[in-house]
Coordinates of C-alpha atoms and ligand atoms in Angstrom, one line a residue:
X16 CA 10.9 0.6 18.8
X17 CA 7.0 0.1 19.9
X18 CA 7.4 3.2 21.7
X19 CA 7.5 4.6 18.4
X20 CA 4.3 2.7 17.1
X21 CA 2.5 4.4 20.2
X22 CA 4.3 8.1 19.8
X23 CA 2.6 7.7 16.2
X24 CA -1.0 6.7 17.7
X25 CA -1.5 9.5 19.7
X26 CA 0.2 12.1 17.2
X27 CA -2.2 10.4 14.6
X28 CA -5.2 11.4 17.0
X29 CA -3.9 14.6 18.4
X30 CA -3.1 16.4 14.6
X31 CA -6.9 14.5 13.2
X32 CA -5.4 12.3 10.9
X33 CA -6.2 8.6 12.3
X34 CA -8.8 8.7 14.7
X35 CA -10.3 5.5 16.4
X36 CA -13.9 4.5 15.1
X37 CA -17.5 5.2 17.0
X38 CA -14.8 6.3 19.8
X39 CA -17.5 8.7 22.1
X40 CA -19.5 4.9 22.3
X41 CA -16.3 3.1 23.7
X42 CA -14.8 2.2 20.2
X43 CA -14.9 -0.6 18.2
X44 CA -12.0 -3.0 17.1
X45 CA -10.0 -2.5 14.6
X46 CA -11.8 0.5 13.0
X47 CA -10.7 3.8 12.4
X48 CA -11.8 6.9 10.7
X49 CA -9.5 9.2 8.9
X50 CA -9.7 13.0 10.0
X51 CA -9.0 15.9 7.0
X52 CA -5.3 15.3 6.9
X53 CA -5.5 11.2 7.2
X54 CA -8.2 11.6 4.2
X55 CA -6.1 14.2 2.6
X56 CA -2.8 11.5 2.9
X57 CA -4.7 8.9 2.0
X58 CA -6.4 10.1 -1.3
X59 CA -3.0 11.4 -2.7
X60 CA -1.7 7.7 -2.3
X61 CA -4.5 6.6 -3.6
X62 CA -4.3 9.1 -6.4
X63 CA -0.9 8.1 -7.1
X64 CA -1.6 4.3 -7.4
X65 CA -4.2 5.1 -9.9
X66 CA -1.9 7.6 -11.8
X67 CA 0.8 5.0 -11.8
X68 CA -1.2 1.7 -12.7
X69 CA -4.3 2.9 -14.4
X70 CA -4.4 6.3 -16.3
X71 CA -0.4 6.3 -16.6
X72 CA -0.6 2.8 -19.1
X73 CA -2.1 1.4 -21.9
X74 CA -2.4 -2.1 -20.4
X75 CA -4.4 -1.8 -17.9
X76 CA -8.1 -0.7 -17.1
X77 CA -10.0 0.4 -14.2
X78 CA -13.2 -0.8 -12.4
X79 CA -14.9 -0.6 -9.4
X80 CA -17.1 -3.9 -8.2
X81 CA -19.5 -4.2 -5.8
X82 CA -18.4 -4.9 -2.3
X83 CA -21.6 -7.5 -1.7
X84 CA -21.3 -10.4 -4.4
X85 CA -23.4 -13.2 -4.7
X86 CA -22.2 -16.5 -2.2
X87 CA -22.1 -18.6 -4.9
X88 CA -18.8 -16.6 -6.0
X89 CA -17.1 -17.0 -2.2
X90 CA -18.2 -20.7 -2.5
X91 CA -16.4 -21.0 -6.1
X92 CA -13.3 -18.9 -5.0
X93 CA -12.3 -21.1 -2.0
X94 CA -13.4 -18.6 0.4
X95 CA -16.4 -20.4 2.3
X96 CA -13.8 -22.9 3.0
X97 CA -10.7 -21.9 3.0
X98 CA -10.6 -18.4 4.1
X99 CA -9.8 -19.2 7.2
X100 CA -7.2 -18.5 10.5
X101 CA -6.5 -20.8 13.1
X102 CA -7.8 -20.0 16.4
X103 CA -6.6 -20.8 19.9
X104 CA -8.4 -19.0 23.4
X105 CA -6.9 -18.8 26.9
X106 CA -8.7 -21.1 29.0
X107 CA -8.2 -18.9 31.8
X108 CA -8.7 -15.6 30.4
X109 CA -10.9 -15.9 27.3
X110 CA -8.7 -14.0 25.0
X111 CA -8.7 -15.2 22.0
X112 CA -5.7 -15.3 19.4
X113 CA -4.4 -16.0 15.9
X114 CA -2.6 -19.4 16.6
X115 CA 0.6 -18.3 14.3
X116 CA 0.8 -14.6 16.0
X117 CA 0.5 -16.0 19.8
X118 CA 0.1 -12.0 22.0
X119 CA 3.4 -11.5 23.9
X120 CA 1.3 -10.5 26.6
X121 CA 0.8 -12.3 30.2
X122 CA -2.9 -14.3 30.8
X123 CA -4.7 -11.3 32.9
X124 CA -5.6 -14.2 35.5
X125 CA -1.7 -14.5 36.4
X126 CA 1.1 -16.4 34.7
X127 CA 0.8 -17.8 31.2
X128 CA -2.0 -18.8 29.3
X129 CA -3.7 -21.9 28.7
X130 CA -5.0 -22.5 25.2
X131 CA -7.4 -24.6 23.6
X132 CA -5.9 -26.9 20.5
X133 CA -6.2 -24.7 17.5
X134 CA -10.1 -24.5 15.4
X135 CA -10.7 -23.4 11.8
X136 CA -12.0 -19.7 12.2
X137 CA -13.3 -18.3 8.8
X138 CA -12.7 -14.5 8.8
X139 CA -14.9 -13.2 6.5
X140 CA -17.7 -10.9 8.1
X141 CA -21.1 -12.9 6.9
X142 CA -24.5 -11.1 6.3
X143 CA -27.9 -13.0 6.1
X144 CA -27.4 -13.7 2.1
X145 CA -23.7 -13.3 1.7
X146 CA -20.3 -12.1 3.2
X147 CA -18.6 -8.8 3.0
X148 CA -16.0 -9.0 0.5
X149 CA -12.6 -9.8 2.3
X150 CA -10.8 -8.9 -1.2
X151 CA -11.1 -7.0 -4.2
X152 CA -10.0 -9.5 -6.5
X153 CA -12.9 -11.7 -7.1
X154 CA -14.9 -8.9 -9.0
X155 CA -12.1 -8.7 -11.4
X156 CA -12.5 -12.6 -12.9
X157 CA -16.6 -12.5 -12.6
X158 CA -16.3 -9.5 -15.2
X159 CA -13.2 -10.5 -17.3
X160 CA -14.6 -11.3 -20.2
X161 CA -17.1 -8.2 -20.0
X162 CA -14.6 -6.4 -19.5
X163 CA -11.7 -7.7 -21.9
X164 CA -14.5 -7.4 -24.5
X165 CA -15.6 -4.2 -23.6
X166 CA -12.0 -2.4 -23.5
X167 CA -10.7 -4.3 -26.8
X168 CA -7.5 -4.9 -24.2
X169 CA -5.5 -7.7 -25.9
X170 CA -3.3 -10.1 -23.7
X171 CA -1.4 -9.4 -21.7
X172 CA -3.4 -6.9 -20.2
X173 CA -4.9 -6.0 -16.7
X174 CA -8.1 -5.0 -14.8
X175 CA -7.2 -2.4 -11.7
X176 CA -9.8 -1.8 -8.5
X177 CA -9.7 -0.4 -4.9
X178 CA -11.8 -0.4 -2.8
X179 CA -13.1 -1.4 0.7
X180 CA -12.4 -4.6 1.8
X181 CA -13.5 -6.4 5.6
X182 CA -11.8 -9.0 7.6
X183 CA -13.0 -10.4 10.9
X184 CA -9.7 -10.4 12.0
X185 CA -9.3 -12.4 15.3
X186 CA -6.7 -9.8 16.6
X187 CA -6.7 -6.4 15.5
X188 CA -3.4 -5.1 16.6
X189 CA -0.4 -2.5 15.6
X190 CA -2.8 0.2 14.9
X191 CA -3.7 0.4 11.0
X192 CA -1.5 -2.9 10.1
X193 CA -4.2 -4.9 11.2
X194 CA -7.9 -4.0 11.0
X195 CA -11.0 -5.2 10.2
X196 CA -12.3 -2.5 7.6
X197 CA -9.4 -1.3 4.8
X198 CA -8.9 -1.2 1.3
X199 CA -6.9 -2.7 -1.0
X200 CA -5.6 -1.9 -4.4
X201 CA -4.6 -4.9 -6.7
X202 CA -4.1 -5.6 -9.9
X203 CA -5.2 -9.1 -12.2
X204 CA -2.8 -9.4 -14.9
X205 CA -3.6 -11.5 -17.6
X206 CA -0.7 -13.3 -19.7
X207 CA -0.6 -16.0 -21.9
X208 CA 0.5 -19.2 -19.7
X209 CA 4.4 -19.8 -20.2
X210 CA 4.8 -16.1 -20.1
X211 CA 3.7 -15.8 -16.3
X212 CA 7.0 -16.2 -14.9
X213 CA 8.3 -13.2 -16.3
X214 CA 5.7 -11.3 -16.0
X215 CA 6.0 -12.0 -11.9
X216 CA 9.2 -10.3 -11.9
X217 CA 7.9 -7.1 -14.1
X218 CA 5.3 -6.8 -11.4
X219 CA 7.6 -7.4 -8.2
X220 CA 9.8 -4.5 -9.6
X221 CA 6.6 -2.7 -10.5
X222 CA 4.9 -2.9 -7.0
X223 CA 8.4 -2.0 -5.4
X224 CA 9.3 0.9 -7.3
X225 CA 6.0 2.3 -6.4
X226 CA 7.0 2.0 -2.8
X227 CA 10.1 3.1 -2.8
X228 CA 8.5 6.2 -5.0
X229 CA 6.2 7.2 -2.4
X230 CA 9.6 8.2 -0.6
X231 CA 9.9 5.3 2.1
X232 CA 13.3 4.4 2.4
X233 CA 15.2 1.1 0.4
X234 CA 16.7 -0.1 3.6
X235 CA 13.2 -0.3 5.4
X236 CA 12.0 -2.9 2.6
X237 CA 12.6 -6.9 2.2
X238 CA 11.4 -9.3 0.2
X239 CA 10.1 -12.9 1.4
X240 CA 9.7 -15.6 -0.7
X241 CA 7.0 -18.0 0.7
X242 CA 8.3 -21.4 0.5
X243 CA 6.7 -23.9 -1.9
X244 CA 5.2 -25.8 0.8
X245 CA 3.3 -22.3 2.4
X246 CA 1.4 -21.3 -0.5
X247 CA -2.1 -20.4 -1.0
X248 CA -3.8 -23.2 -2.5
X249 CA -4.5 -21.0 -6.1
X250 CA -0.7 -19.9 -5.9
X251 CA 2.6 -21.0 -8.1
X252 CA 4.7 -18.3 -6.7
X253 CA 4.6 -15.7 -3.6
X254 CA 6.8 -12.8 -3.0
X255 CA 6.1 -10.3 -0.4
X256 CA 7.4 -6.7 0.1
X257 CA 7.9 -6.1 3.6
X258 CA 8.5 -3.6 5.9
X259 CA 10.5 -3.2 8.8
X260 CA 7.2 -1.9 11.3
X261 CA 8.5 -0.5 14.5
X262 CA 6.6 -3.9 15.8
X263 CA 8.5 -6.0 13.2
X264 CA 9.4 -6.9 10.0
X265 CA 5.9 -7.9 8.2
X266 CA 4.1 -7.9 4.9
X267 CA 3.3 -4.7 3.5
X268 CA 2.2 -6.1 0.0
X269 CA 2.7 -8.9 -1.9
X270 CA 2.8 -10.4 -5.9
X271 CA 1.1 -14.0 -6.2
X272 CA 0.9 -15.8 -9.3
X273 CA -2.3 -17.4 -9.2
X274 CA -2.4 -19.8 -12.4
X275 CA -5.5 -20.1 -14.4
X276 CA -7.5 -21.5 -10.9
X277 CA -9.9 -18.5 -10.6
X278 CA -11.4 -18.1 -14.4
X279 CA -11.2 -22.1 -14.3
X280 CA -12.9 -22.3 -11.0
X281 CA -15.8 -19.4 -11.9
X282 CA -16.3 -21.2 -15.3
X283 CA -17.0 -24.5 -13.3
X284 CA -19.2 -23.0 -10.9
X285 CA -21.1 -21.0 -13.2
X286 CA -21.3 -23.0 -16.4
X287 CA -20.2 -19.8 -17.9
X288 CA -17.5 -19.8 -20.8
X289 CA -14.7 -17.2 -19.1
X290 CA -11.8 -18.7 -21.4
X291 CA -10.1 -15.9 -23.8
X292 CA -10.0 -16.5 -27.6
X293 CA -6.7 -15.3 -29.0
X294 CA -8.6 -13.3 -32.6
X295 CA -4.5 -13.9 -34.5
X296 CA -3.4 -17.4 -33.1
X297 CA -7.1 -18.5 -32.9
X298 CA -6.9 -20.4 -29.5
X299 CA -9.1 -20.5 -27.1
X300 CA -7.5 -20.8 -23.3
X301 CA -7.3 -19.6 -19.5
X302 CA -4.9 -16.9 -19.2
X303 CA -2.8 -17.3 -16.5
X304 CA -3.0 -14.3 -13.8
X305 CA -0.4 -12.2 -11.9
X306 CA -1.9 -10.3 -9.3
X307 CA 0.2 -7.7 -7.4
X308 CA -1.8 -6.1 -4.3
X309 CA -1.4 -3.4 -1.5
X310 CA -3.1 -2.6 1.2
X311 CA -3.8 1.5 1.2
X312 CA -4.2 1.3 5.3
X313 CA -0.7 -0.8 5.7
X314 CA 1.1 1.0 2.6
X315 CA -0.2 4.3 5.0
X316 CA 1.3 3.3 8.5
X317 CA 4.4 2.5 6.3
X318 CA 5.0 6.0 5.4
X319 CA 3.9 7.5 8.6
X320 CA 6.5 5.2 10.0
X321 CA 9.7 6.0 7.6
X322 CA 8.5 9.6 7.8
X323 CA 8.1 10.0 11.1
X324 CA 11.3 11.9 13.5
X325 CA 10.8 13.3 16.9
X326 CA 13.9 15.8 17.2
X327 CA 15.2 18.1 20.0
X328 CA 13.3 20.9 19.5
X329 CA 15.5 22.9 16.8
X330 CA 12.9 25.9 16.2
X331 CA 13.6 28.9 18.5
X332 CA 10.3 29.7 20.6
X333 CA 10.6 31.0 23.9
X334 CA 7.2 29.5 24.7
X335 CA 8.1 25.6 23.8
X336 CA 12.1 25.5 24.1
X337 CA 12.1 22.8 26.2
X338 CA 9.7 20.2 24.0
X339 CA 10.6 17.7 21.6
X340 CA 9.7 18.0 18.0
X341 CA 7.7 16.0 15.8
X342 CA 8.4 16.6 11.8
X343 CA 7.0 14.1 9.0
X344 CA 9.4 14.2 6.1
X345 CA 6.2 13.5 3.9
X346 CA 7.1 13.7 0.3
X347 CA 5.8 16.9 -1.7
X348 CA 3.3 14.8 -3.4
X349 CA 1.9 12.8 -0.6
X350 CA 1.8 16.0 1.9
X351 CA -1.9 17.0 3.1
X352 CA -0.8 20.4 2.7
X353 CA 1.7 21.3 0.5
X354 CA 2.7 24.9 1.6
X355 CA 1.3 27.1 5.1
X356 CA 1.3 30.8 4.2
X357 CA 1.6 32.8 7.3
X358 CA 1.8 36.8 8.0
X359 CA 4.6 37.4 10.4
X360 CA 1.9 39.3 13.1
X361 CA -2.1 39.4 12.6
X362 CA -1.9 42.8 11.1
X363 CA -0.2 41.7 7.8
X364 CA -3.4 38.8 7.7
X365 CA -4.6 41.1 4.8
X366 CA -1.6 41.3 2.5
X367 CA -0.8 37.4 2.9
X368 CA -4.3 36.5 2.4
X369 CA -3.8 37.7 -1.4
X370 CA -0.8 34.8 -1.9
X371 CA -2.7 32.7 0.0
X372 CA -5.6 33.0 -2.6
X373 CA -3.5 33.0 -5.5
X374 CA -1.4 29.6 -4.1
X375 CA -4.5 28.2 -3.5
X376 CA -5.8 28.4 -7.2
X377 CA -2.9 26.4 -8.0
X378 CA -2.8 23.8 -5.6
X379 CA -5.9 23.4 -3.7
X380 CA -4.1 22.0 -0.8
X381 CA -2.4 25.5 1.1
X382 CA -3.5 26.9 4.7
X383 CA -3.0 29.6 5.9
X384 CA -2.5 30.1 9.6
X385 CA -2.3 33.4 11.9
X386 CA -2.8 32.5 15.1
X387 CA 0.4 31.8 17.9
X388 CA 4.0 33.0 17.4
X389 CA 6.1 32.3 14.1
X390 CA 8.1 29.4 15.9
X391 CA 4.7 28.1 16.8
X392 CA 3.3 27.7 13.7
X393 CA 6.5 26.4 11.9
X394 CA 5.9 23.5 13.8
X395 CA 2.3 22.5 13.3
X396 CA 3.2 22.7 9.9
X397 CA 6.4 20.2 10.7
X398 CA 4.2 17.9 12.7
X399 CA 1.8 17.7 9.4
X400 CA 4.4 17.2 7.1
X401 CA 3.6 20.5 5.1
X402 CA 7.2 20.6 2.7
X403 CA 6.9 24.5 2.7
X404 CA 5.9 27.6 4.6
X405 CA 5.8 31.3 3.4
X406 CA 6.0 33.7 5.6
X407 CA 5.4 37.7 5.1
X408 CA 7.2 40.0 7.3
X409 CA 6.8 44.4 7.5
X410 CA 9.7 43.8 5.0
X411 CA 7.4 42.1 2.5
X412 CA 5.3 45.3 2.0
X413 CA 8.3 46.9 0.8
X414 CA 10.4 45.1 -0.6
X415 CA 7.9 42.4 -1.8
X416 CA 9.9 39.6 -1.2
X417 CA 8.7 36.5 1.1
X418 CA 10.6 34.0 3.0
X419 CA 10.2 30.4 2.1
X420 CA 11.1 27.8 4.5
X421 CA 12.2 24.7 4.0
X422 CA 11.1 21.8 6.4
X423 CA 13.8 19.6 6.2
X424 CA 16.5 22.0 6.3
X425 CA 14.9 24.4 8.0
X426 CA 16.9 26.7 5.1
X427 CA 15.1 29.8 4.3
X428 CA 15.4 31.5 1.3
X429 CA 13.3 35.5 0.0
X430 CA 11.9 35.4 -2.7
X431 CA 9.9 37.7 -5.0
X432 CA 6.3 37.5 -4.7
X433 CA 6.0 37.3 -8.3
X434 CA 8.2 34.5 -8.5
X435 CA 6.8 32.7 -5.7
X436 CA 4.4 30.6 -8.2
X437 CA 7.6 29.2 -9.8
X438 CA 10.0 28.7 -7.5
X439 CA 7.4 26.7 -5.7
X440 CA 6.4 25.1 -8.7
X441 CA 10.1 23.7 -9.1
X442 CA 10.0 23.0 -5.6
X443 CA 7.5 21.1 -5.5
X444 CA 7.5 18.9 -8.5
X445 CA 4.5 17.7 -8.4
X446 CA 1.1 18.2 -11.2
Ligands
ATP508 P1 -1.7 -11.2 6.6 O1 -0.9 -12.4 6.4 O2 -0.9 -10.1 7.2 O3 -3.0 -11.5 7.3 P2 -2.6 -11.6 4.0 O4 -1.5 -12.4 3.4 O5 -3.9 -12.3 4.5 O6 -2.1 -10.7 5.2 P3 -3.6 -10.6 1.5 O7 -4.7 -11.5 1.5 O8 -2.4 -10.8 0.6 O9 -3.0 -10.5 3.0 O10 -4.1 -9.1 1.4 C1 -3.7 -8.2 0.5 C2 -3.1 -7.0 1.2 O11 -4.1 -6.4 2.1 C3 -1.9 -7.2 2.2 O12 -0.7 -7.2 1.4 C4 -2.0 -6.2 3.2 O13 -1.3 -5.0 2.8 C5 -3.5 -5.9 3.2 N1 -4.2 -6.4 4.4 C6 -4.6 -7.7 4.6 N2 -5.2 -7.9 5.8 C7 -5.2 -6.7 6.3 C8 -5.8 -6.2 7.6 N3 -6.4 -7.0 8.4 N4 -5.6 -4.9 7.8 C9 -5.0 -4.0 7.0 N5 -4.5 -4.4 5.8 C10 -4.6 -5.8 5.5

């Protein structure tokens, strides 16, 4: 199963969708940069996430905080203290680990290592004033009541960001699972305490369905509930959605319930009043908060992972018979490109270029490609996930019909040209 992990790394780098930061300097861990499909990939799930949980309900409202925040607000949080790993190093080899994700690997000065008894290590990245934010969450209770006020949201209601986040991770491992520069999308859901419980399980469903809408597969998820004894120190309740990685089964996202400790905490800190007044009941108190979150980078390797088949090579080229083939069964909605329109031979470039430029009207995201044999070019498009090519043939020009090929099935269908709009429209389902 990790050679699965490192099939994906190098098709990641090979088709430009993941590619390893400052790489032509040597690299640095734990940082990547996203090519035009990994951007492409990544701002439809992002797009979707915001569809789903911002502009698709009534109860919750956007923002977008600042990544740098004032210390006083990591020292209120818990963070300066308690945002921390423990850390053992090798002795022998100076490699340095998390102490509750030991490396599998040998000590490079032979046999196993030796390692030092096990030191607080704080993983927030500091700058001279302040830190880098290592969540998005905190920006969400500094501006609640600005925000609550502003919006004329009534509880419950909740305040949605995304956004970069930075973690000075003492292993960056398993490609994007864990780096030091991601994003996260969460949610801080503010109920009325007593109705927190049930609010847990609306947003454990909530956070699920979304994954399992993105098209990753129910059998690939579990949920973990962290024992009593385990939880954060602002938490009443833990649930994480997990995934089963080809390195293991580990948290993809999770749904805490953190109390009433963060408004509490800020208003003690700050001597500012960041209680809610209830305008019918006329009470004045805390809400409690449920805050689902996801991390875009995980949530990303996820899909790659439960879209991801290598096949025996099932398209007939005479050139590349012999190789295996790599398709992602991206849904339509998450595909970087959503259809390849391709002339049979270079001389029909002209004719297809005119569907091209009326698909791309309509859906921004279509390529067209010319160059290599048909069989070729069918599988680029597989090994990008692209749900549907249309190809136009010496037929076309006279009977103005194309053929539309399905990825999955490899099923292809003609079809008018002036029908071509719809039928892929259906197809497609997507806005
Ligand atoms: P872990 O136990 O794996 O370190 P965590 O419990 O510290 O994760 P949270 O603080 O709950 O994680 O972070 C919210 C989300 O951000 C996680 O569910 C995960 O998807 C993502 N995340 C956290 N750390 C990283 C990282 N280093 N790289 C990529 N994504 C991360």
């Amino acid at each position: 199963m990790e050679d699965k992990l490192e099939k994906i790394v190098s098709w990641a780098k090979r088709r430009g969708f993941i590619i390893p930061g400052s790489e032509i300097y040597g690299g640095i861990g734990g940082v990547y940069d996203f090519g035009p499909y990994g951007v492409a990939l990544k701002n439809n799930i992002k797009k979707l996430w915001w569809q789903t949980f911002v502009s698709g309900r009534d109860d919750v409202v956007g923002m977008e905080s600042a990544i740098l925040m004032n210390r006083k607000v990591w020292q209120a949080s818990g963070h300066e203290k308690g945002f921390v790993d423990e850390l053992v190093e090798c002795k022998k080899c100076h490699r340095r680990f998390k102490a509750d994700d030991l490396s599998k690997e040998k000590c490079s000065s032979g046999g196993e290592h030796e390692l030092t008894e096990p030191k607080a290590f704080n993983t927030m990245f500091k700058t001279d004033e302040t830190y880098l934010r290592p969540e998005t969450a905190q920006g969400m209770f500094t501006d609640f009541r600005q925000i609550a006020e502003t919006s004329r949201q009534k509880i419950p209601f909740g305040i949605a960001q995304m956004g970069k986040s930075f973690r000075n991770e003492i292993n960056t491992k398993d490609f994007l699972f864990r780096v030091r520069e991601f994003e996260i999308a969460e949610i801080e859901y503010f109920v009325k305490p007593g109705d927190d419980e049930k609010s847990f399980d609306e947003w454990l469903k909530a956070w699920e369905d979304f994954v399992l809408n993105l098209g990753i597969k129910k059998e690939n998820l579990e949920q973990y509930e962290h024992p009593k004894e385990g939880l954060a120190h602002y938490s009443k309740r833990t649930v994480d959605i997990q995934y089963k990685f080809p390195f293991g089964t580990k948290e993809l996202a999770g749904v805490a319930n953190r109390t009433d400790f963060d408004l509490k905490s800020h208003e003690e800190a700050s001597g500012k009043d960041l209680k809610y007044f209830d305008e019918e009941t006329k009470e004045k108190y805390w809400p409690y908060v449920i805050e689902p979150t996801m991390g875009i980078e995980r949530l990303m390797l996820a899909i790659i992972c439960d879209a991801f088949e290598e096949l025996e090579a099932r398209t007939e080229t005479t050139e590349a018979k012999t190789e295996n083939e790599i398709v992602l069964h991206f849904s339509p909605q998450l595909a970087p490109i959503k259809v390849a329109v391709l002339p049979l031979v270079k001389k029909l470039s002209e004719e297809t270029k005119k569907i091209y430029q009326d698909l791309k009207t309509c859906w921004g995201d279509i390529e067209f490609d010319e160059s290599g044999s048909i069989g070729r070019r069918y599988r680029r498009q597989d090994e990008i996930g692209t749900p549907y090519c249309v190809t136009f043939d010496f037929d076309s020009l006279e009977d103005k019909k194309v053929t539309v090929r399905d990825r999955d099935t490899m099923k292809q269908e003609r079809i008018e040209i002036s029908e071509l709009k719809n039928f892929l429209f259906r197809k497609l389902n997507i806005s």
